[in-house]
Coordinates of C-alpha atoms and ligand atoms in Angstrom, one line a residue:
M1 CA 0.1 -0.2 0.4
H2 CA 2.5 2.7 1.2
D3 CA 5.9 2.3 -0.6
K4 CA 7.4 5.2 0.5
L5 CA 8.0 6.4 3.9
A6 CA 7.5 10.2 3.9
I7 CA 11.3 10.6 5.5
H8 CA 12.5 9.2 2.4
G9 CA 10.2 12.0 0.2
G10 CA 7.4 9.5 0.2
T11 CA 3.6 10.8 0.4
Q12 CA 2.9 11.6 4.6
V13 CA 0.1 9.4 5.8
R14 CA -1.2 13.9 6.6
D15 CA -0.2 16.9 6.0
A16 CA -3.4 18.7 6.7
L17 CA -2.9 20.0 10.2
F18 CA -3.8 18.8 13.9
P19 CA -6.6 21.7 15.5
A20 CA -5.9 23.0 18.3
H21 CA -5.9 22.5 21.2
V22 CA -7.2 25.5 23.5
T23 CA -8.5 26.4 26.5
V24 CA -9.7 29.8 27.4
A25 CA -13.2 30.4 25.7
D26 CA -16.3 33.5 26.3
D27 CA -16.5 33.0 29.6
E28 CA -12.4 33.5 30.0
M29 CA -12.8 36.6 28.3
A30 CA -16.0 37.7 30.2
A31 CA -14.3 37.8 33.9
V32 CA -10.9 39.3 32.4
S33 CA -13.0 42.1 31.2
K34 CA -14.6 42.4 34.3
V35 CA -11.2 42.9 35.7
I36 CA -10.1 45.6 33.2
E37 CA -13.1 47.4 33.7
S38 CA -12.7 47.4 37.6
G39 CA -10.0 49.1 37.4
I40 CA -7.2 47.2 39.2
L41 CA -5.5 44.9 37.2
S42 CA -3.0 43.3 40.6
N43 CA -4.8 44.9 44.5
Y44 CA -1.4 43.5 46.5
L45 CA 0.7 45.8 48.8
G46 CA 3.4 44.2 49.9
A47 CA 3.2 45.9 53.4
Y48 CA 1.1 45.3 56.3
H49 CA -2.4 46.0 55.4
E50 CA -4.8 44.1 54.7
N51 CA -4.4 44.0 50.7
F52 CA -0.9 42.0 51.7
M53 CA -2.9 38.1 50.6
G54 CA -3.7 40.2 47.1
G55 CA -6.8 41.8 45.5
E56 CA -10.5 40.2 45.6
T57 CA -10.0 38.0 42.8
V58 CA -6.5 36.3 43.6
R59 CA -8.8 35.3 47.1
E60 CA -11.6 34.0 45.1
C61 CA -9.3 31.6 43.3
E62 CA -7.7 30.3 46.3
T63 CA -10.4 29.6 47.9
R64 CA -11.8 27.9 44.4
W65 CA -9.2 25.7 44.4
A66 CA -8.8 25.1 48.5
E67 CA -11.8 23.9 47.7
R68 CA -11.6 21.5 45.1
F69 CA -8.9 19.6 46.8
G70 CA -10.3 20.0 49.9
A71 CA -6.6 21.3 50.9
K72 CA -6.4 23.8 54.3
H73 CA -4.7 26.0 52.1
A74 CA -4.2 27.9 48.6
L75 CA -1.8 30.3 47.6
A76 CA -1.7 31.2 44.3
V77 CA 1.7 32.4 42.8
N78 CA 2.6 33.5 39.1
S79 CA 3.8 30.1 39.1
N80 CA 5.0 26.7 39.2
T81 CA 8.9 27.0 39.5
S82 CA 8.1 30.3 42.1
G83 CA 6.4 27.9 44.1
L84 CA 9.1 25.5 44.5
I85 CA 11.0 28.1 45.6
A86 CA 8.7 29.3 47.5
A87 CA 7.7 25.8 48.9
M88 CA 12.3 25.3 49.6
G89 CA 12.3 28.6 52.1
A90 CA 9.3 28.4 53.9
I91 CA 10.7 24.6 55.1
G92 CA 13.6 26.2 56.3
V93 CA 15.8 25.1 53.0
Q94 CA 19.5 26.5 53.9
P95 CA 22.9 26.7 52.8
G96 CA 24.9 23.0 53.7
D97 CA 21.0 21.4 53.7
E98 CA 20.4 18.5 50.6
V99 CA 17.3 18.1 49.1
I100 CA 16.7 15.4 47.1
V101 CA 15.6 15.6 43.1
T102 CA 14.7 13.4 39.8
A103 CA 17.0 13.4 37.6
Y104 CA 14.0 13.5 34.7
S105 CA 12.2 15.9 34.6
M106 CA 11.8 20.0 34.1
S107 CA 15.1 21.6 35.6
A108 CA 12.8 23.7 38.0
S109 CA 11.9 21.0 40.0
A110 CA 15.8 20.1 40.4
V111 CA 17.4 23.2 40.4
A112 CA 14.8 24.9 43.6
P113 CA 16.5 24.0 46.4
L114 CA 20.2 25.7 45.0
F115 CA 18.4 29.7 45.1
Y116 CA 18.7 29.3 49.0
G117 CA 22.1 27.8 48.4
A118 CA 21.7 24.5 49.6
T119 CA 22.4 21.2 47.1
P120 CA 20.5 19.0 45.1
I121 CA 21.1 15.1 45.2
F122 CA 20.2 13.4 41.7
A123 CA 18.1 9.9 42.5
D124 CA 16.4 7.5 39.3
V125 CA 13.3 7.0 39.2
E126 CA 11.4 4.3 38.2
P127 CA 12.0 2.4 34.7
D128 CA 7.6 1.6 34.0
M129 CA 6.3 4.5 36.4
F130 CA 8.9 7.5 35.5
C131 CA 8.6 9.5 39.3
L132 CA 11.9 9.4 41.8
D133 CA 12.1 5.1 42.8
P134 CA 12.0 5.0 46.8
A135 CA 15.0 2.3 46.7
S136 CA 17.4 5.3 44.7
I137 CA 16.6 7.8 47.0
E138 CA 17.1 6.2 49.8
A139 CA 20.6 5.1 48.9
V140 CA 21.4 8.9 48.6
I141 CA 19.4 10.2 52.2
T142 CA 22.3 11.5 54.8
E143 CA 22.3 13.2 57.9
R144 CA 22.5 16.7 55.7
T145 CA 19.0 15.4 53.5
K146 CA 16.5 18.0 54.7
A147 CA 13.1 17.2 51.8
I148 CA 12.5 15.4 49.1
I149 CA 11.2 17.3 45.8
V150 CA 8.8 14.0 44.2
V151 CA 7.1 15.2 40.1
D152 CA 4.1 13.7 39.6
L153 CA 5.8 12.8 36.1
F154 CA 3.6 12.9 32.6
G155 CA 0.2 12.9 35.6
Q156 CA 1.3 10.1 37.3
P157 CA 1.3 9.6 41.3
F158 CA 5.1 9.5 42.9
N159 CA 5.5 6.0 44.9
V160 CA 3.3 7.8 47.7
K161 CA 3.5 4.7 51.0
A162 CA 6.8 4.1 50.1
I163 CA 8.4 7.9 49.8
R164 CA 6.0 8.8 53.2
A165 CA 7.9 5.9 54.8
L166 CA 11.4 7.3 54.0
A167 CA 10.5 10.8 54.5
Q168 CA 8.2 9.2 58.0
K169 CA 12.1 7.3 58.9
H170 CA 14.3 10.1 58.2
D171 CA 12.1 13.2 58.7
L172 CA 12.3 14.5 55.8
K173 CA 10.0 17.2 53.9
I174 CA 8.5 15.6 51.3
I175 CA 7.0 18.5 48.7
E176 CA 5.6 17.6 45.6
D177 CA 6.0 18.8 42.5
A178 CA 2.0 18.3 40.5
A179 CA 2.6 20.6 37.7
Q180 CA 1.7 18.1 35.6
A181 CA -1.2 15.9 37.5
P182 CA -3.8 17.8 38.5
G183 CA -6.6 16.6 39.8
I184 CA -5.8 12.9 39.5
Q185 CA -5.4 10.9 42.3
I186 CA -3.6 8.1 44.7
D187 CA -5.6 5.4 47.6
G188 CA -8.4 8.4 47.1
E189 CA -6.3 11.7 48.0
Y190 CA -5.5 14.3 45.5
A191 CA -1.8 15.5 43.9
G192 CA -0.9 18.5 45.0
L193 CA -1.8 17.2 48.6
L194 CA 0.1 14.4 48.9
G195 CA 3.6 16.1 50.4
D196 CA 3.6 18.8 52.9
I197 CA 3.8 21.4 49.9
G198 CA 2.3 20.7 46.7
I199 CA 2.4 22.5 43.8
F200 CA 0.4 22.9 40.4
S201 CA 1.3 25.6 36.9
L202 CA -0.7 27.2 35.3
N203 CA 1.3 28.0 32.5
Y204 CA 0.1 28.0 28.4
H205 CA 0.7 24.1 27.7
K206 CA -0.6 23.1 30.6
H207 CA -3.7 20.1 30.8
I208 CA -5.4 24.3 32.6
H209 CA -3.6 27.5 32.5
S210 CA -4.0 31.4 33.2
G211 CA -0.9 32.5 31.0
E212 CA 1.4 32.1 33.9
G213 CA 0.3 31.4 37.3
G214 CA 0.4 28.0 39.7
I215 CA -1.4 27.5 42.7
I216 CA 0.8 26.1 45.7
L217 CA -1.5 23.7 48.3
T218 CA -0.9 22.9 51.9
N219 CA -2.5 22.1 54.7
D220 CA -0.1 23.1 56.8
D221 CA -0.9 26.2 58.7
D222 CA 2.9 27.8 59.3
L223 CA 3.9 26.3 55.8
A224 CA 1.3 29.2 54.6
Q225 CA 1.9 31.4 56.5
R226 CA 6.0 31.1 55.4
L227 CA 4.6 30.7 51.8
S228 CA 2.7 33.5 52.1
L229 CA 4.8 36.0 53.4
I230 CA 7.8 34.7 50.7
R231 CA 6.0 35.7 47.9
N232 CA 5.2 38.7 48.9
H233 CA 8.6 41.1 50.2
A234 CA 8.5 38.8 53.4
E235 CA 11.6 41.3 55.4
A236 CA 8.4 44.8 55.1
V237 CA 6.4 42.5 56.8
V238 CA 7.5 40.6 59.6
E239 CA 7.7 42.3 62.7
P240 CA 3.8 43.8 62.4
M241 CA 3.1 40.1 61.8
G242 CA 4.8 39.3 65.0
V243 CA 7.1 36.8 62.9
T244 CA 9.7 35.5 65.2
D245 CA 12.0 32.8 62.7
L246 CA 13.4 34.9 60.5
T247 CA 14.9 32.4 58.7
N248 CA 14.2 32.7 54.6
M249 CA 11.9 35.8 55.5
L250 CA 13.2 37.2 52.3
G251 CA 10.2 38.2 50.6
F252 CA 9.8 38.0 46.8
N253 CA 7.7 39.1 44.0
F254 CA 5.7 35.8 43.3
R255 CA 2.2 37.9 43.0
M256 CA -0.3 37.2 40.9
T257 CA -2.4 39.4 38.7
E258 CA -6.3 39.6 38.9
I259 CA -6.8 38.8 35.3
E260 CA -4.3 35.6 35.5
A261 CA -6.7 34.4 38.4
A262 CA -9.9 35.6 37.4
I263 CA -8.5 32.9 34.3
A264 CA -7.8 30.2 37.2
I265 CA -11.1 30.3 38.4
H266 CA -12.7 29.7 35.6
Q267 CA -10.0 26.9 33.9
L268 CA -10.3 25.0 37.3
E269 CA -14.2 24.2 36.2
K270 CA -13.3 22.6 32.9
L271 CA -10.9 20.1 34.6
D272 CA -12.4 17.6 35.1
G273 CA -14.0 17.8 31.3
L274 CA -10.6 17.7 30.0
L275 CA -8.8 15.4 32.3
Q276 CA -12.8 12.9 31.2
E277 CA -11.0 13.6 27.5
R278 CA -7.7 13.1 27.5
W279 CA -8.8 10.3 29.4
D280 CA -11.6 8.9 26.0
R281 CA -8.6 10.1 23.8
V282 CA -5.2 7.4 25.8
S283 CA -8.5 4.8 25.6
Y284 CA -9.0 5.3 21.8
F285 CA -5.1 5.5 20.9
E286 CA -5.4 2.2 23.3
Q287 CA -7.1 0.4 22.4
K288 CA -6.0 0.5 18.2
M289 CA -2.6 0.2 19.6
A290 CA -2.6 -2.9 20.9
G291 CA -0.2 -5.2 20.2
F292 CA 1.3 -3.2 18.3
P293 CA 4.5 -4.2 17.9
G294 CA 7.3 -1.6 18.7
F295 CA 6.5 -0.2 21.9
S296 CA 4.4 -0.7 25.3
L297 CA 1.6 1.7 26.6
P298 CA 1.8 3.6 29.9
V299 CA 1.0 1.6 32.9
V300 CA -1.0 3.8 36.2
R301 CA 0.2 3.0 39.2
E302 CA -2.6 0.9 41.8
N303 CA -5.0 2.8 42.7
A304 CA -4.1 6.0 41.0
T305 CA -5.5 7.8 38.0
H306 CA -3.2 9.2 36.0
A307 CA -3.4 13.0 34.1
Y308 CA -1.8 11.7 30.3
Y309 CA -0.3 15.8 30.7
Q310 CA 2.6 13.5 28.1
H311 CA 1.7 10.3 26.5
A312 CA 4.4 8.1 27.9
C313 CA 5.2 5.0 25.8
L314 CA 8.5 2.2 25.9
W315 CA 10.3 1.7 23.1
D316 CA 10.8 -1.9 22.8
V317 CA 15.0 -2.1 22.1
S318 CA 14.9 -6.1 21.2
S319 CA 12.9 -5.0 17.7
G320 CA 16.4 -4.3 16.5
I321 CA 15.6 -0.9 15.5
Q322 CA 16.9 2.4 16.7
R323 CA 14.5 4.3 18.3
N324 CA 15.4 8.2 17.1
A325 CA 15.3 7.5 13.7
F326 CA 11.7 5.3 14.6
V327 CA 10.4 8.3 15.9
D328 CA 12.1 11.1 13.2
A329 CA 10.2 8.3 10.6
V330 CA 6.3 9.1 12.5
K331 CA 7.7 12.5 13.0
A332 CA 8.5 13.1 8.9
E333 CA 4.8 10.6 8.5
L334 CA 2.5 13.8 10.9
P335 CA 1.9 17.5 10.8
V336 CA 2.1 19.9 13.1
F337 CA -0.9 21.2 15.8
E338 CA -1.7 24.4 14.9
L339 CA -0.9 27.3 16.8
R340 CA 1.6 25.3 17.3
E341 CA 3.9 25.0 14.7
K342 CA 7.1 26.2 15.7
E343 CA 7.5 23.6 18.2
G344 CA 7.4 20.9 15.2
V345 CA 4.9 17.5 15.9
K346 CA 3.9 16.6 19.8
L347 CA 6.0 13.6 19.8
G348 CA 9.5 13.1 21.6
A349 CA 12.1 11.1 21.5
G350 CA 12.5 11.3 25.8
Y351 CA 11.1 13.8 27.0
V352 CA 14.1 16.2 28.7
R353 CA 18.6 15.0 28.7
P354 CA 18.6 13.9 32.5
I355 CA 19.2 17.5 34.4
Y356 CA 22.7 16.8 35.6
M357 CA 23.6 16.8 32.0
L358 CA 22.8 20.4 31.7
P359 CA 25.8 23.1 31.9
T360 CA 25.0 24.4 36.0
F361 CA 25.4 20.9 36.9
Q362 CA 28.1 20.1 34.1
H363 CA 30.8 23.0 35.1
R364 CA 29.1 23.5 39.2
I365 CA 28.3 27.1 38.3
S366 CA 24.6 28.3 39.8
I367 CA 24.6 31.1 42.5
G368 CA 28.4 31.3 41.7
G369 CA 31.0 31.7 43.3
A370 CA 34.2 29.5 45.0
H371 CA 30.9 28.8 47.5
D372 CA 28.6 27.3 45.3
P373 CA 26.7 24.4 46.8
L374 CA 27.6 23.0 43.5
K375 CA 31.7 23.1 44.7
S376 CA 31.3 20.8 47.5
S377 CA 28.6 18.2 46.1
W378 CA 29.1 14.7 46.7
Q379 CA 28.1 14.2 43.8
D380 CA 29.8 13.3 40.3
Y381 CA 27.5 14.5 37.6
S382 CA 29.3 12.4 35.6
K383 CA 26.9 9.3 32.7
G384 CA 26.1 7.0 34.6
L385 CA 24.6 8.8 37.3
C386 CA 21.0 7.9 37.1
P387 CA 21.6 4.6 34.0
V388 CA 17.4 4.7 34.5
V389 CA 16.7 8.5 33.6
E390 CA 20.0 8.2 30.6
D391 CA 18.3 5.0 29.6
L392 CA 14.9 6.3 29.0
H393 CA 15.6 9.4 27.8
H394 CA 18.4 7.8 24.6
N395 CA 16.9 5.0 23.8
T396 CA 13.7 3.5 25.5
L397 CA 11.3 6.1 26.1
I398 CA 8.5 7.8 22.9
A399 CA 6.5 10.4 24.3
H400 CA 3.7 12.3 22.2
E401 CA 0.7 15.0 23.2
F402 CA -1.6 13.2 20.4
I403 CA -3.9 12.9 23.6
V404 CA -4.9 16.2 24.2
P405 CA -8.8 17.3 23.9
S406 CA -8.8 18.7 20.5
M407 CA -8.1 15.7 18.8
A408 CA -11.2 13.8 17.3
E409 CA -11.2 10.2 16.1
S410 CA -10.1 10.3 13.0
D411 CA -6.7 12.8 14.1
I412 CA -6.1 9.5 16.2
D413 CA -7.1 6.5 13.5
D414 CA -4.3 9.7 11.2
V415 CA -1.5 9.1 14.0
V416 CA -2.0 5.1 14.3
R417 CA -1.8 4.7 10.9
A418 CA 1.7 6.5 10.5
F419 CA 2.6 4.9 13.1
E420 CA 2.2 1.3 11.6
K421 CA 3.6 2.7 8.1
V422 CA 6.4 2.9 10.0
W423 CA 6.7 0.0 10.8
D424 CA 5.8 -2.1 7.8
L425 CA 8.6 0.0 6.3
R426 CA 10.9 -0.5 9.1
T427 CA 13.8 -1.8 7.0
Q428 CA 14.2 1.5 5.0
L429 CA 15.3 3.0 8.3
Ligands
PLP501 C1 5.6 23.1 33.9 C2 5.8 22.7 35.3 C3 7.4 23.1 36.0 C4 7.3 24.4 35.5 O1 5.7 25.5 35.4 P1 6.5 27.2 35.4 O2 4.2 27.4 35.8 O3 6.2 27.4 33.8 O4 6.8 27.7 36.2 C5 8.3 22.4 36.6 N1 7.6 21.4 36.6 C6 7.4 20.5 35.7 C7 6.8 19.4 36.3 C8 6.7 21.3 34.3 O5 6.3 20.2 33.7

């Protein structure tokens, strides 16, 4: 039927763009107009004042998010990255401390401790679920370890039982980067509330977004107060607020605007529907790909749901075909998404480089100077540090976003046809 792969000049399986995935509509537009009409686009004051905690819309947004997840506190910030940094400050991370991080995530999940002069210590991930491996964490705990930053990678919740047990045994805090996992549960508990502090991202690429933004959840009153101080110029208000522990009470401006908060309120209402649409597309794709010889489909942790930020499959290396060549050939058969043309075909060989391969770690220069926390780290950032991450990244992981809600079944059929075509013609690779 097909005689030539598109990568060799054959006809593409499809050239018409995939439909844009857009989650904002008239309701967000109306909410934003209302804020603009009010004339107040942000109503924070970095001083001891009732507006220290933000304007009306920010506070309403926080109430809605807290209620939705059954959290005691939700704090709106301007990004998940800010939330991670604030979390490090709130739990009292300081120079000399070590914080265990994953080598496989967006870089912010690993570098946050450095802003407080602490050292990130890398642990490896589970080969099938891609979250931090409890045994690998245990192997790098020292008397300096203060916390673990866990990531619900691709929307899979981390190994809660085992990692909580480790945290309890060694008196460590758990900070959960739930950027990719809003709305999923394990054993009836929501991602975002599985550790001491959890953080969602509302950047444009996430399940729901407000342009930029982040929501921090915690059930701990003291941590919530410290987070709110770090968010908004702590040093200026500790005195009138009667804060006595001044450690890390230097504040940033991590404030979310009223406009973003108005959008985030409406986006939250859409979360469940958008997750269900993803689940429908995943089940359609998986049913069509069942028995495909090239790779295995994602597994979901026991008693958990998965948010499928990306649908992460594992390439079967025993096929003898090189993964990158296969992925490049499939990409050549498929179009990009409307609105995101410049990002290329949403199919990846690997995910991101092991974080310790970034120049910051390779050169041990982060906050700079002879006392840089990376200069004294006992960890060796050479190849082999986290073998599972390296193998996933270089050889076996194939992740795609063809499960976003804008994809119709007929669009997914084209994706399946592309995988099948390249497999059938694999001798041309
Ligand atoms: C997107 C993302 C972040 C960063 O989120 P921002 O809101 O852009 O700061 C951090 N960690 C993970 C796992 C992410 O996917």
